[in-house]
mmCIF file of C-alpha atoms in Angstrom:
data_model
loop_
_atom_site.group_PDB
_atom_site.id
_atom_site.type_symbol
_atom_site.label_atom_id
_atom_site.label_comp_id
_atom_site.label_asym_id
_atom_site.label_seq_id
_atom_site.Cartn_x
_atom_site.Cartn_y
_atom_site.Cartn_z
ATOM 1 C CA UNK A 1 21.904 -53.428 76.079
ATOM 2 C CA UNK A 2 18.062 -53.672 75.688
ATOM 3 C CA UNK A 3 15.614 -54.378 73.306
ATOM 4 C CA UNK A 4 12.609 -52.649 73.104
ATOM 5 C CA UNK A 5 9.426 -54.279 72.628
ATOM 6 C CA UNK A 6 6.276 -52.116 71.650
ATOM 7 C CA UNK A 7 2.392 -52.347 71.435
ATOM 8 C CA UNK A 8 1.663 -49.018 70.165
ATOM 9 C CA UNK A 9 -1.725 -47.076 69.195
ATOM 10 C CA UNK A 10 -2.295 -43.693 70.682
ATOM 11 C CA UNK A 11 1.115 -41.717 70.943
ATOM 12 C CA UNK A 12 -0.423 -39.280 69.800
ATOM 13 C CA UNK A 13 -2.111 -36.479 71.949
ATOM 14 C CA UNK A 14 -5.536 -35.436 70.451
ATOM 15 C CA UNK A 15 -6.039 -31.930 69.774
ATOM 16 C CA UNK A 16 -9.649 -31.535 70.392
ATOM 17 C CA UNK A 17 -9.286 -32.427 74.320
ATOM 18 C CA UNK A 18 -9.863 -29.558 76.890
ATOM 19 C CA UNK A 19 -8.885 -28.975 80.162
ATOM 20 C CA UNK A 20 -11.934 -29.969 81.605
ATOM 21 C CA UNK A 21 -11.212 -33.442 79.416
ATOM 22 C CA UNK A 22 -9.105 -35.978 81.063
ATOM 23 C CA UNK A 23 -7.657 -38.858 78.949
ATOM 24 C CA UNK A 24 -7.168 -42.407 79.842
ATOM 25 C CA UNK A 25 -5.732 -45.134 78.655
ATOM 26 C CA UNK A 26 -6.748 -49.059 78.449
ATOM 27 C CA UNK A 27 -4.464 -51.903 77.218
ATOM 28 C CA UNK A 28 -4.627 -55.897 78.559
ATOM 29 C CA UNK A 29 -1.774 -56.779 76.200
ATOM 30 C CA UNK A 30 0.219 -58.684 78.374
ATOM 31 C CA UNK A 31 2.889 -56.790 80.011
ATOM 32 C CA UNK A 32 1.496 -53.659 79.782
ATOM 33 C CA UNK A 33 1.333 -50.650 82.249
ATOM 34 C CA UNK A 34 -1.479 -51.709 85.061
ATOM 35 C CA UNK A 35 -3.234 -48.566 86.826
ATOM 36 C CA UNK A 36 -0.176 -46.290 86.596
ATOM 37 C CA UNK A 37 -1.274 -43.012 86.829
ATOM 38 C CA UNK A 38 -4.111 -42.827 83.933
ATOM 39 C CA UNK A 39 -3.202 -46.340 82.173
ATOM 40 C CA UNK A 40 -5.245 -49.558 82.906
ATOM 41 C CA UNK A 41 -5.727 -52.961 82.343
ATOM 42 C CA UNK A 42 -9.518 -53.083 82.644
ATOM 43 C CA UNK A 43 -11.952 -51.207 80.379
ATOM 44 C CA UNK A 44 -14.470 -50.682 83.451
ATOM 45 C CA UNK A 45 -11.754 -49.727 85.893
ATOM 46 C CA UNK A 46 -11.179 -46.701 83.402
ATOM 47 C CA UNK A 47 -14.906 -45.921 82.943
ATOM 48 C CA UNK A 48 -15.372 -46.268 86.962
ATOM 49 C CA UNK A 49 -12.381 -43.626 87.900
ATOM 50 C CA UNK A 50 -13.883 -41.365 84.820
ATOM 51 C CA UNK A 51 -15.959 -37.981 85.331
ATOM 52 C CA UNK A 52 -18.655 -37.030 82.697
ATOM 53 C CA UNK A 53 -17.212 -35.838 79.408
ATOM 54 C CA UNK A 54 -13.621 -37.897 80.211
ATOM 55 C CA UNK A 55 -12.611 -39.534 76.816
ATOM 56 C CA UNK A 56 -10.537 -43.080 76.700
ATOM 57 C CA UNK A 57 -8.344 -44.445 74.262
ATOM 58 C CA UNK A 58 -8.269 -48.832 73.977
ATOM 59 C CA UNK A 59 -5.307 -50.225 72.547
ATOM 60 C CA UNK A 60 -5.822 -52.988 70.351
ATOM 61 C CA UNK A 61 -5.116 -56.411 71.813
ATOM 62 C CA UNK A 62 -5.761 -60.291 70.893
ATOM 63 C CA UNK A 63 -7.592 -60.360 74.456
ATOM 64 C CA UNK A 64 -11.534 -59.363 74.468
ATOM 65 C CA UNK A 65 -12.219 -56.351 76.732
ATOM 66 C CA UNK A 66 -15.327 -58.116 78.354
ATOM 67 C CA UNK A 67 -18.381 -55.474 78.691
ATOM 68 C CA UNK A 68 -18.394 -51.915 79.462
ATOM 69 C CA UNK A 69 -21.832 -50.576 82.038
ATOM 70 C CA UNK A 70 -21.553 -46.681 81.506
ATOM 71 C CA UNK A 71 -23.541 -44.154 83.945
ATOM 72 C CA UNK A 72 -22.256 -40.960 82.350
ATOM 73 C CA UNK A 73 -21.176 -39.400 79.255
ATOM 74 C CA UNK A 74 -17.941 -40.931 77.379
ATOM 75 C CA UNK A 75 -15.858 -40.464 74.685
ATOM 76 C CA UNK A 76 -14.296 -44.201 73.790
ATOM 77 C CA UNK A 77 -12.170 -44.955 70.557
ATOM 78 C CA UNK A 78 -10.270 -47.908 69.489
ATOM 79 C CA UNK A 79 -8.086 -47.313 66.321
ATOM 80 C CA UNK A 80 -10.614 -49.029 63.800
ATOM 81 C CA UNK A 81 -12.133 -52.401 63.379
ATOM 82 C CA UNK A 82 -9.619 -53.178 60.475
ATOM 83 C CA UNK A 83 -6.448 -51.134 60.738
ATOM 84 C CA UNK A 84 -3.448 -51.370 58.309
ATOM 85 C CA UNK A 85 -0.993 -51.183 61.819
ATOM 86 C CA UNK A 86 -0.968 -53.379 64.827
ATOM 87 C CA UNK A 87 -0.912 -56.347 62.379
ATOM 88 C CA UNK A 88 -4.927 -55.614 61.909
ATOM 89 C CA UNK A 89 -5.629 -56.159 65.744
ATOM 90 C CA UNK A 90 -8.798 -54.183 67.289
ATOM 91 C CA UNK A 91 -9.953 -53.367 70.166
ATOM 92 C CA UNK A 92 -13.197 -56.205 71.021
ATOM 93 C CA UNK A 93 -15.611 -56.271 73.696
ATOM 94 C CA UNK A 94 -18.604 -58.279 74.138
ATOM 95 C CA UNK A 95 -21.772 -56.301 75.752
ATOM 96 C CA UNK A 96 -22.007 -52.299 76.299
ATOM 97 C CA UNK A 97 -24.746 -51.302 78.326
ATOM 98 C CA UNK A 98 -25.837 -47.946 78.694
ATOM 99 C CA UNK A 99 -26.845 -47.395 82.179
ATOM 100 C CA UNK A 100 -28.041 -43.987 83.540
ATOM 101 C CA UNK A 101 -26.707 -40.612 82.575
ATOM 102 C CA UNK A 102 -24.788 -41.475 79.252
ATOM 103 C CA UNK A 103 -26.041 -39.080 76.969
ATOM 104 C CA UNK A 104 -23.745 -38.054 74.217
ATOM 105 C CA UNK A 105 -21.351 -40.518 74.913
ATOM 106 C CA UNK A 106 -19.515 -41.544 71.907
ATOM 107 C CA UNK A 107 -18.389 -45.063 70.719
ATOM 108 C CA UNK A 108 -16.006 -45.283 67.793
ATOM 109 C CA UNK A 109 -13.111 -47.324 66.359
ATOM 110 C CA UNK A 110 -13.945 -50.767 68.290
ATOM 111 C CA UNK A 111 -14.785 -54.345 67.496
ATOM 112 C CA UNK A 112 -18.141 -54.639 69.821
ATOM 113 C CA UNK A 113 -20.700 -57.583 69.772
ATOM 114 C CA UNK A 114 -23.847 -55.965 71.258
ATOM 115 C CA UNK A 115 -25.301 -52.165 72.264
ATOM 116 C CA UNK A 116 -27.587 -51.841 74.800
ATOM 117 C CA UNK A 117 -29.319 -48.765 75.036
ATOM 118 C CA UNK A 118 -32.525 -50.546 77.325
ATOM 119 C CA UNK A 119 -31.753 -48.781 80.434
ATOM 120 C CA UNK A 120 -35.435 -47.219 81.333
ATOM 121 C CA UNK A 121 -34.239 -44.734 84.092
ATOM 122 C CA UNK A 122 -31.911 -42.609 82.635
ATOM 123 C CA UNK A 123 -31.080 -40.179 79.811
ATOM 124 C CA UNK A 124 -28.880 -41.780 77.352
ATOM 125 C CA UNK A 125 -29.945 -39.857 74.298
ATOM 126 C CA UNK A 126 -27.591 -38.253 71.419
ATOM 127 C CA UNK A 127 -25.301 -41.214 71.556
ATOM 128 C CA UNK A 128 -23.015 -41.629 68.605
ATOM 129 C CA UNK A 129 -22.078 -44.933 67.845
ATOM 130 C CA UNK A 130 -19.845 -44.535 64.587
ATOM 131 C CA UNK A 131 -17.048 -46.665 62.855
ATOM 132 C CA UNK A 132 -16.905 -50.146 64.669
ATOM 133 C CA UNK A 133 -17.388 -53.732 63.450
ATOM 134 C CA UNK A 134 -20.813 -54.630 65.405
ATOM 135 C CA UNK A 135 -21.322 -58.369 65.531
ATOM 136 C CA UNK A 136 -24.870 -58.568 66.801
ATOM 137 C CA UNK A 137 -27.012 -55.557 67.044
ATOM 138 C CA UNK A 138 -28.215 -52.078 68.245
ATOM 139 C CA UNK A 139 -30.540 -52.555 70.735
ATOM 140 C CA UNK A 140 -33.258 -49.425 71.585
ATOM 141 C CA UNK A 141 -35.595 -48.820 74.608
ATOM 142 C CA UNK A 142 -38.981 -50.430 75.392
ATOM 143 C CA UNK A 143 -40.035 -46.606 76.505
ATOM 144 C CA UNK A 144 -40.189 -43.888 73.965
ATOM 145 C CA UNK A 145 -38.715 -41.430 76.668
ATOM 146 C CA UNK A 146 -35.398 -43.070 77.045
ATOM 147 C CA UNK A 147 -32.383 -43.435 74.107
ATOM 148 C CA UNK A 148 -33.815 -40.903 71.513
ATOM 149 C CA UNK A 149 -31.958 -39.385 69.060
ATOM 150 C CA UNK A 150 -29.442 -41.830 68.761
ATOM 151 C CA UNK A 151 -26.906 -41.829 65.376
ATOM 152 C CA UNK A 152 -25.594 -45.039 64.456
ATOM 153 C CA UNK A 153 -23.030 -44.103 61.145
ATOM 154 C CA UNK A 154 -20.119 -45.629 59.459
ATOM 155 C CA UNK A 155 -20.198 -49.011 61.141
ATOM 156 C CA UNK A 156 -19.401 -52.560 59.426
ATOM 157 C CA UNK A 157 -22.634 -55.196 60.676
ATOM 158 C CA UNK A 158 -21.938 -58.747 59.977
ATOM 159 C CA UNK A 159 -23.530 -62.060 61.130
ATOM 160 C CA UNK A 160 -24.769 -65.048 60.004
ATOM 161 C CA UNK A 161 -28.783 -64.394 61.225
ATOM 162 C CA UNK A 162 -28.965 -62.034 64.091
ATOM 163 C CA UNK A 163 -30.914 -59.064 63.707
ATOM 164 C CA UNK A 164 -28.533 -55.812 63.620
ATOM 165 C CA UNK A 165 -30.719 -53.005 64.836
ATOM 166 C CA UNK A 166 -33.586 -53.041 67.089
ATOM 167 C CA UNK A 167 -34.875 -49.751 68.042
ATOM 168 C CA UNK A 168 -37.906 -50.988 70.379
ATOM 169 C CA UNK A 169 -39.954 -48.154 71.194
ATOM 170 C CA UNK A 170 -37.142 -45.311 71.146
ATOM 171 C CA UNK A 171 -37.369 -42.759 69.171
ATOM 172 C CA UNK A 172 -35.687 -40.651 65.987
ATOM 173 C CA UNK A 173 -32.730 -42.681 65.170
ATOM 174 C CA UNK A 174 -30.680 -41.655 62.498
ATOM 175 C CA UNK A 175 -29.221 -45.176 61.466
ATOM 176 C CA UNK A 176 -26.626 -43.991 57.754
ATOM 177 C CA UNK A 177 -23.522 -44.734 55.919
ATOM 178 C CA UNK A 178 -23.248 -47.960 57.040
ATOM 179 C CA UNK A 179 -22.432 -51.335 55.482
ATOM 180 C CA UNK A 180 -24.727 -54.098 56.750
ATOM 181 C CA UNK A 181 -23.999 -58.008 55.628
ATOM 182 C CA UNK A 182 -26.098 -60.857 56.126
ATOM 183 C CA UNK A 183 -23.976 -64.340 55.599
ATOM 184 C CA UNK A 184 -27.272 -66.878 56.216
ATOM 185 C CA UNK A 185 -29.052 -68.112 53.055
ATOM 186 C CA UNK A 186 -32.036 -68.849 55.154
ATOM 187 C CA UNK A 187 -34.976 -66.668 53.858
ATOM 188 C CA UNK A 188 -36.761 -65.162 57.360
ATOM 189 C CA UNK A 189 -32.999 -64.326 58.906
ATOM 190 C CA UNK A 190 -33.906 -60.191 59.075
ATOM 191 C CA UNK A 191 -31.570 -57.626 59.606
ATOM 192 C CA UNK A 192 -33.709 -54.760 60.765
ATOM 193 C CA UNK A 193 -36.703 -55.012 63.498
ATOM 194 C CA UNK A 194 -38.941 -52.994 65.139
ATOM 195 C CA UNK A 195 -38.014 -49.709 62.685
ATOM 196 C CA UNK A 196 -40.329 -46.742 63.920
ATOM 197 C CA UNK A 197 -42.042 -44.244 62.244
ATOM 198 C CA UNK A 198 -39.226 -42.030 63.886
ATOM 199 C CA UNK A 199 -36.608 -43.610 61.922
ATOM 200 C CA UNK A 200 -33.733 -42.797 59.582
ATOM 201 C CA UNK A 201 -32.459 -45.630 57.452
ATOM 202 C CA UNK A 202 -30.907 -43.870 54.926
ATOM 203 C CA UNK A 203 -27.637 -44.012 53.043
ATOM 204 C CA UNK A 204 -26.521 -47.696 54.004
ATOM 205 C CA UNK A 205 -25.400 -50.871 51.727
ATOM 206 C CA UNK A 206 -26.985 -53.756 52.636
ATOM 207 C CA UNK A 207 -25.899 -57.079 51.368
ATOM 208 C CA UNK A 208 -27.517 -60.210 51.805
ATOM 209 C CA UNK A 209 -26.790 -63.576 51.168
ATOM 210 C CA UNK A 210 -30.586 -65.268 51.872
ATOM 211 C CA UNK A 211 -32.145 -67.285 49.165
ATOM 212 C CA UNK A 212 -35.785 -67.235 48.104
ATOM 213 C CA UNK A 213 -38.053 -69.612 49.497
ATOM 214 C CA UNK A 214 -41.232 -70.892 47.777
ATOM 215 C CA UNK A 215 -42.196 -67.619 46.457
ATOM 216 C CA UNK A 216 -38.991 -66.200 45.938
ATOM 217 C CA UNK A 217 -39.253 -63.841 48.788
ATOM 218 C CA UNK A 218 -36.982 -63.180 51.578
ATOM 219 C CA UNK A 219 -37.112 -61.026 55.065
ATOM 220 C CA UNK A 220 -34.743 -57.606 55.793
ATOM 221 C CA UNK A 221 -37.160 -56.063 57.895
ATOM 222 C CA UNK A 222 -39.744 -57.387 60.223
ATOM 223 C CA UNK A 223 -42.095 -55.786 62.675
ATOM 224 C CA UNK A 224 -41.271 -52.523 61.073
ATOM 225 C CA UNK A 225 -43.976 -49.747 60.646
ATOM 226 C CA UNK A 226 -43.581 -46.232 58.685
ATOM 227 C CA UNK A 227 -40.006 -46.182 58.276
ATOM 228 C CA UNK A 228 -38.830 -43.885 55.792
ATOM 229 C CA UNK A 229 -36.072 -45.673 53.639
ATOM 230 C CA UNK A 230 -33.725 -43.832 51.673
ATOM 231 C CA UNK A 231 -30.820 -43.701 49.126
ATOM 232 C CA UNK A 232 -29.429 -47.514 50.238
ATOM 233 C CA UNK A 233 -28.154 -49.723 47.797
ATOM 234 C CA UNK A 234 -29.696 -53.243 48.425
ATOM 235 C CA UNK A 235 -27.264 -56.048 46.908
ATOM 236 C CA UNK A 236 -28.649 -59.610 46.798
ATOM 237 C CA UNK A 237 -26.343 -62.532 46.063
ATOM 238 C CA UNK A 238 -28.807 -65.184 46.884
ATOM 239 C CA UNK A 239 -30.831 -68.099 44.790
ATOM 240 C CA UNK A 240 -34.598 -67.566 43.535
ATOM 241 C CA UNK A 241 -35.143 -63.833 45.464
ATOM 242 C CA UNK A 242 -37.163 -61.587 43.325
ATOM 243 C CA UNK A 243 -38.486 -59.474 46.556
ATOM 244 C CA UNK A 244 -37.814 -58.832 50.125
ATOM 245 C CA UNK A 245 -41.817 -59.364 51.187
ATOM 246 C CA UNK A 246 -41.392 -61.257 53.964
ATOM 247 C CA UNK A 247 -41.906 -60.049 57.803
ATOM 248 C CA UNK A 248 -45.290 -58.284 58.990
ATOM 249 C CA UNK A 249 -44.502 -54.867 58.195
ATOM 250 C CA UNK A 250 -46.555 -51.575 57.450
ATOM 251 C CA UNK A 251 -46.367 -48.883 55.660
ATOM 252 C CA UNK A 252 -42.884 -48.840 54.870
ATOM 253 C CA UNK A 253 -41.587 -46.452 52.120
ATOM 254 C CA UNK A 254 -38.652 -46.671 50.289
ATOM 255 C CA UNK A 255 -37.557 -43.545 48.193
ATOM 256 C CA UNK A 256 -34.617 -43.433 45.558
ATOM 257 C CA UNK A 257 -33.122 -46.777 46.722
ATOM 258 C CA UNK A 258 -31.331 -48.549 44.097
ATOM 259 C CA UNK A 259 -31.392 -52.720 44.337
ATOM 260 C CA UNK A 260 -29.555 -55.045 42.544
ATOM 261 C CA UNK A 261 -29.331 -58.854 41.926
ATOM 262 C CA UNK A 262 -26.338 -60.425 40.944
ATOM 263 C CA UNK A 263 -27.958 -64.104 40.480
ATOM 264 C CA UNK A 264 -31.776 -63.419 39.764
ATOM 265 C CA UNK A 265 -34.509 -60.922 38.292
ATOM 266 C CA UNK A 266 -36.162 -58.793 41.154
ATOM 267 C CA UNK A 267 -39.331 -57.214 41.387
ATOM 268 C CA UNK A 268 -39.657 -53.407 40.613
ATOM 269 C CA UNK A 269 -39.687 -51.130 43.699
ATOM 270 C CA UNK A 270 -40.699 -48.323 41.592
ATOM 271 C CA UNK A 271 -41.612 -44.934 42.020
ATOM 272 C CA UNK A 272 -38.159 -42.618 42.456
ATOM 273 C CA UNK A 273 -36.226 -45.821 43.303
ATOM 274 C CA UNK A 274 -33.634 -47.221 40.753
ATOM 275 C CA UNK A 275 -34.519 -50.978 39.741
ATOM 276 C CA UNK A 276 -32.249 -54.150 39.778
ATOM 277 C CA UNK A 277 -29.463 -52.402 38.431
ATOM 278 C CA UNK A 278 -25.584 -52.691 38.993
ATOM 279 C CA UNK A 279 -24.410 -50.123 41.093
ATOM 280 C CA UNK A 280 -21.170 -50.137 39.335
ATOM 281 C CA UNK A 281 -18.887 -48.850 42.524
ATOM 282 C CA UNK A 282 -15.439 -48.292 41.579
ATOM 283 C CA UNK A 283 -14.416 -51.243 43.020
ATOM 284 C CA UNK A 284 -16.496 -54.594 44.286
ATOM 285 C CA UNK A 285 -16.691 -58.178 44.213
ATOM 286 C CA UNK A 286 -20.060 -59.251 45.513
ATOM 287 C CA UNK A 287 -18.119 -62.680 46.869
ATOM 288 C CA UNK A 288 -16.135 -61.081 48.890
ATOM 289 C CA UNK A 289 -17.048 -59.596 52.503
ATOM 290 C CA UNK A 290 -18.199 -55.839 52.686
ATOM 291 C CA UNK A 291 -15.016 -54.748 54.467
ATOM 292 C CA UNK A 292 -12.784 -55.822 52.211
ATOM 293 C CA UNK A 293 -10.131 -53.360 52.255
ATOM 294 C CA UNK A 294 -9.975 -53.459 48.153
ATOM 295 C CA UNK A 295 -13.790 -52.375 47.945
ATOM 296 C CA UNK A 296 -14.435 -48.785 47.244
ATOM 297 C CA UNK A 297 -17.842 -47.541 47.382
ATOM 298 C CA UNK A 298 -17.315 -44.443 45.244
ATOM 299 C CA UNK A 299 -18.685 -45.098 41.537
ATOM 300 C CA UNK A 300 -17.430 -45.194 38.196
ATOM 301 C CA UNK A 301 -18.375 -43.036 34.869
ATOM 302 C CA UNK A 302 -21.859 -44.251 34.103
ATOM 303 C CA UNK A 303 -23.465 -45.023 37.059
ATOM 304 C CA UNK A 304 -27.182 -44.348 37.595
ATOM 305 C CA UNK A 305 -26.445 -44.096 41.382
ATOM 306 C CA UNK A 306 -24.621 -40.708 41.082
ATOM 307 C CA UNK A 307 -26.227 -37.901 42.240
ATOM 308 C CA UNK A 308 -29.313 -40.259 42.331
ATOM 309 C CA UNK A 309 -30.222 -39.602 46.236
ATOM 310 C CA UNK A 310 -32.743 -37.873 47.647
ATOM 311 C CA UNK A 311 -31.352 -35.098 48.630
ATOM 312 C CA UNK A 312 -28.930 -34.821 45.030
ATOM 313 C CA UNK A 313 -26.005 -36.553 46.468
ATOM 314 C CA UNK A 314 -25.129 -39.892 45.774
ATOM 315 C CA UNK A 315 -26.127 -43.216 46.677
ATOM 316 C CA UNK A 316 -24.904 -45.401 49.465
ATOM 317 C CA UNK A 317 -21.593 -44.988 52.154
ATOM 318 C CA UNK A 318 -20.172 -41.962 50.250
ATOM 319 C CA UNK A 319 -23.044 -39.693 50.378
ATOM 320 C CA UNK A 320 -22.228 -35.925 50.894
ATOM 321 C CA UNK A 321 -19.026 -36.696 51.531
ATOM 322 C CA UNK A 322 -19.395 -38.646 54.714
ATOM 323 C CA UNK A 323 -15.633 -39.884 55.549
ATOM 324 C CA UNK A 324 -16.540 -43.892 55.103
ATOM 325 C CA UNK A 325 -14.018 -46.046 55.637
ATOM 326 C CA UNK A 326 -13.799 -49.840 55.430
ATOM 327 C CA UNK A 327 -11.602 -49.935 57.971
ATOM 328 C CA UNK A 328 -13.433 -47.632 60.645
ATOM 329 C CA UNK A 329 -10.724 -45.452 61.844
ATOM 330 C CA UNK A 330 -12.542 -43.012 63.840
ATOM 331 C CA UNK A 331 -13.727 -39.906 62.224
ATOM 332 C CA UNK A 332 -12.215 -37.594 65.060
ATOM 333 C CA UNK A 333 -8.916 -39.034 65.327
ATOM 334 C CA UNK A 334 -5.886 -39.461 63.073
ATOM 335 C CA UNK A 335 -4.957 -42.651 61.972
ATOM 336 C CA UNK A 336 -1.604 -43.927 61.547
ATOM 337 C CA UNK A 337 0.113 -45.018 58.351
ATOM 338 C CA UNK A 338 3.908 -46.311 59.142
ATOM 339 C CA UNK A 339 5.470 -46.719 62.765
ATOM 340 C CA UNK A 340 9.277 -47.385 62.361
ATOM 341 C CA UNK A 341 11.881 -47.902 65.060
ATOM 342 C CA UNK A 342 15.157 -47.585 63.481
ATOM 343 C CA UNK A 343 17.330 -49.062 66.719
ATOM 344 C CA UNK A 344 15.275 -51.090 68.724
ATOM 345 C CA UNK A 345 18.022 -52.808 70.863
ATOM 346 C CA UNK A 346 20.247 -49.498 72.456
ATOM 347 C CA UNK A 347 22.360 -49.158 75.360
ATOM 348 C CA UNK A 348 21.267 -46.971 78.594
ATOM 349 C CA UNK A 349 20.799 -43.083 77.885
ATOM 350 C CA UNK A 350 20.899 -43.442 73.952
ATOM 351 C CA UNK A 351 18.115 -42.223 72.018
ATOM 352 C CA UNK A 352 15.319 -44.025 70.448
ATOM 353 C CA UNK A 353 14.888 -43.382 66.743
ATOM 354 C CA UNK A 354 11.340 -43.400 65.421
ATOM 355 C CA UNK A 355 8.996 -42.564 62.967
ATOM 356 C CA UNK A 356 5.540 -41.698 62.963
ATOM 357 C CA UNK A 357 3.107 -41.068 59.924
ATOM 358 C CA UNK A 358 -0.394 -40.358 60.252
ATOM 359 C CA UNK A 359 -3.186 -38.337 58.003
ATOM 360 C CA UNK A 360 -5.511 -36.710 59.411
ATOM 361 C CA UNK A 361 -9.597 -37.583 59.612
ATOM 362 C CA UNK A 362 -11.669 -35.439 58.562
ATOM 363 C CA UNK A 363 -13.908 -34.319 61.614
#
């Protein structure tokens, strides 16, 4: 007799590969399959024995994946950053660096702490970086050659005071339908830095949890310059804010934004933006985190933030239709709802009984 123990993510076999696409497979659980045929225990061993346009699938795993240094273009997924399965494990890593050569890689599903896009001798533009938890920040190029049109959708950022997204010098980022949280009451703590005339913020909730200081002002961006800033819903939770004034910024504009206070009275934005008014989502508690898995960013009857964006969609995550999901299964994949085995301990040559469910993602 033997009983069958399983760590299970990716049985399935993804549709959209090609022959030209080979998969691999990375899992450091311990006991698992170590560089047997395409499976391995190291994220860079995987990326290292990859060709260009290769995709690899992380299992989820209580041990942290290290850092990833990628010289070509990949297609990496984890399952989400919050799944229902694995008992909620991720996939985490600490650093990825993007070397030389990575254009149009793709990140998605993963718990990751930092991006590096800085490398300043190779094309790593039209990255997608979609669906993870990001514990630090998005980090651009100091030359405005390098890491351009870069999309950065559908990801959960949350830390205390460290900036999120950095774009240096790079240019035409597309940074939507994400959720951005900022835990530190301090007033300077910032979330976005060095935004470019070049940039996209649009789309995004943005929660923060600074209080005012002596003139009831408090710092999101700082050392931004002619960013266009659209359709976000800015939440504020804090003590004494009435404006977000602080940080030596220029000629920012903010277009049919709507902002809201739950504590205090905030100064007008104006113009086509919607002022200091619940956003009424269909479901939300301002005291709890922004991936909460009861939160649901769609809104209820009423609600000035319908149809209320710039381009006559709504407000926020949901816009268009954009498949947001608090817990960042990736967009391309299917994501698993039950996983049953019916006779775990069997006897040699008897089959295994199991059942998969999954729904499919919209792509």
């Amino acid at each position: 007799m033997k009983k069958l123990l399983f760590s299970f993510v990716f049985l399935l076999t993804i549709s959209f590969t090609t022959l030209a696409q080979t998969v691999r497979y990375v899992d450091n659980n311990t006991g698992a399959p170590n560089s047997a045929g395409l499976n391995y225990s190291t994220i860079q061993a995987a990326v290292d024995a990859s060709s260009a346009g290769d995709i690899i699938y992380v299992q989820p795993s209580p041990n942290n994946y290290g850092n990833i240094s990628m010289n070509k273009t990949l297609h990496i997924y984890g399952i989400g950053h919050n799944p229902v399965l694995n008992a909620g494990q991720y996939a985490i890593f600490n650093d990825i660096h993007f070397l030389a050569s990575a254009a149009s890689s793709t990140i998605s599903g993963l718990n990751v702490r930092d991006f590096y896009l800085h490398y300043t001798a190779g094309n790593n533009d039209g990255i997608l970086i979609s669906n993870n938890r990001i514990r630090q920040a998005v980090r651009g190029n100091n030359s405005t050659g390098y890491s351009a049109d870069i999309v950065v959708s559908g990801n959960y950022f949350q830390n205390n005071s460290h900036y999120h997204i950095n774009n240096v010098n790079s240019q035409n980022w597309i940074i939507s339908n994400n959720t951005f949280e900022r835990s530190s009451t301090g007033s300077n703590s910032y979330i976005f830095y060095r935004l470019n005339n070049t940039t996209v913020l649009n789309n995004n909730i943005i929660l923060t949890r600074q209080n005012g200081d002596g003139n009831q002002s408090i710092n999101i961006f700082n050392a931004c310059s002619g960013t266009q800033i659209s359709n976000n819903i800015f939440i504020f939770t804090g003590n004494s804010v009435s404006n977000m004034n602080l940080g030596g910024n220029s000629a920012l504009t903010f277009n049919n934004n709507l902002t809201y206070s739950v504590t205090t009275v905030l100064d007008p934005l104006g113009g086509t933006n919607i002022d200091d008014t619940n956003p009424l989502f269909t479901s939300f508690s301002p005291n709890n985190s922004l991936n909460n898995t009861t939160h649901d960013y769609t809104f209820q009857g009423g609600s000035l933030a319908i149809n209320a964006g710039s381009d006559g969609n709504d407000l926020g995550v949901m816009n268009g239709g954009f498949p947001f999901n608090v817990r960042g299964y990736p967009t391309e994949l299917p994501y698993l709802t039950d996983f049953v085995i019916f006779n775990n301990i069997l006897s040699e040559g008897t089959d295994l009984n199991i059942n998969v469910k999954a729904n499919a993602n919209n792509n």
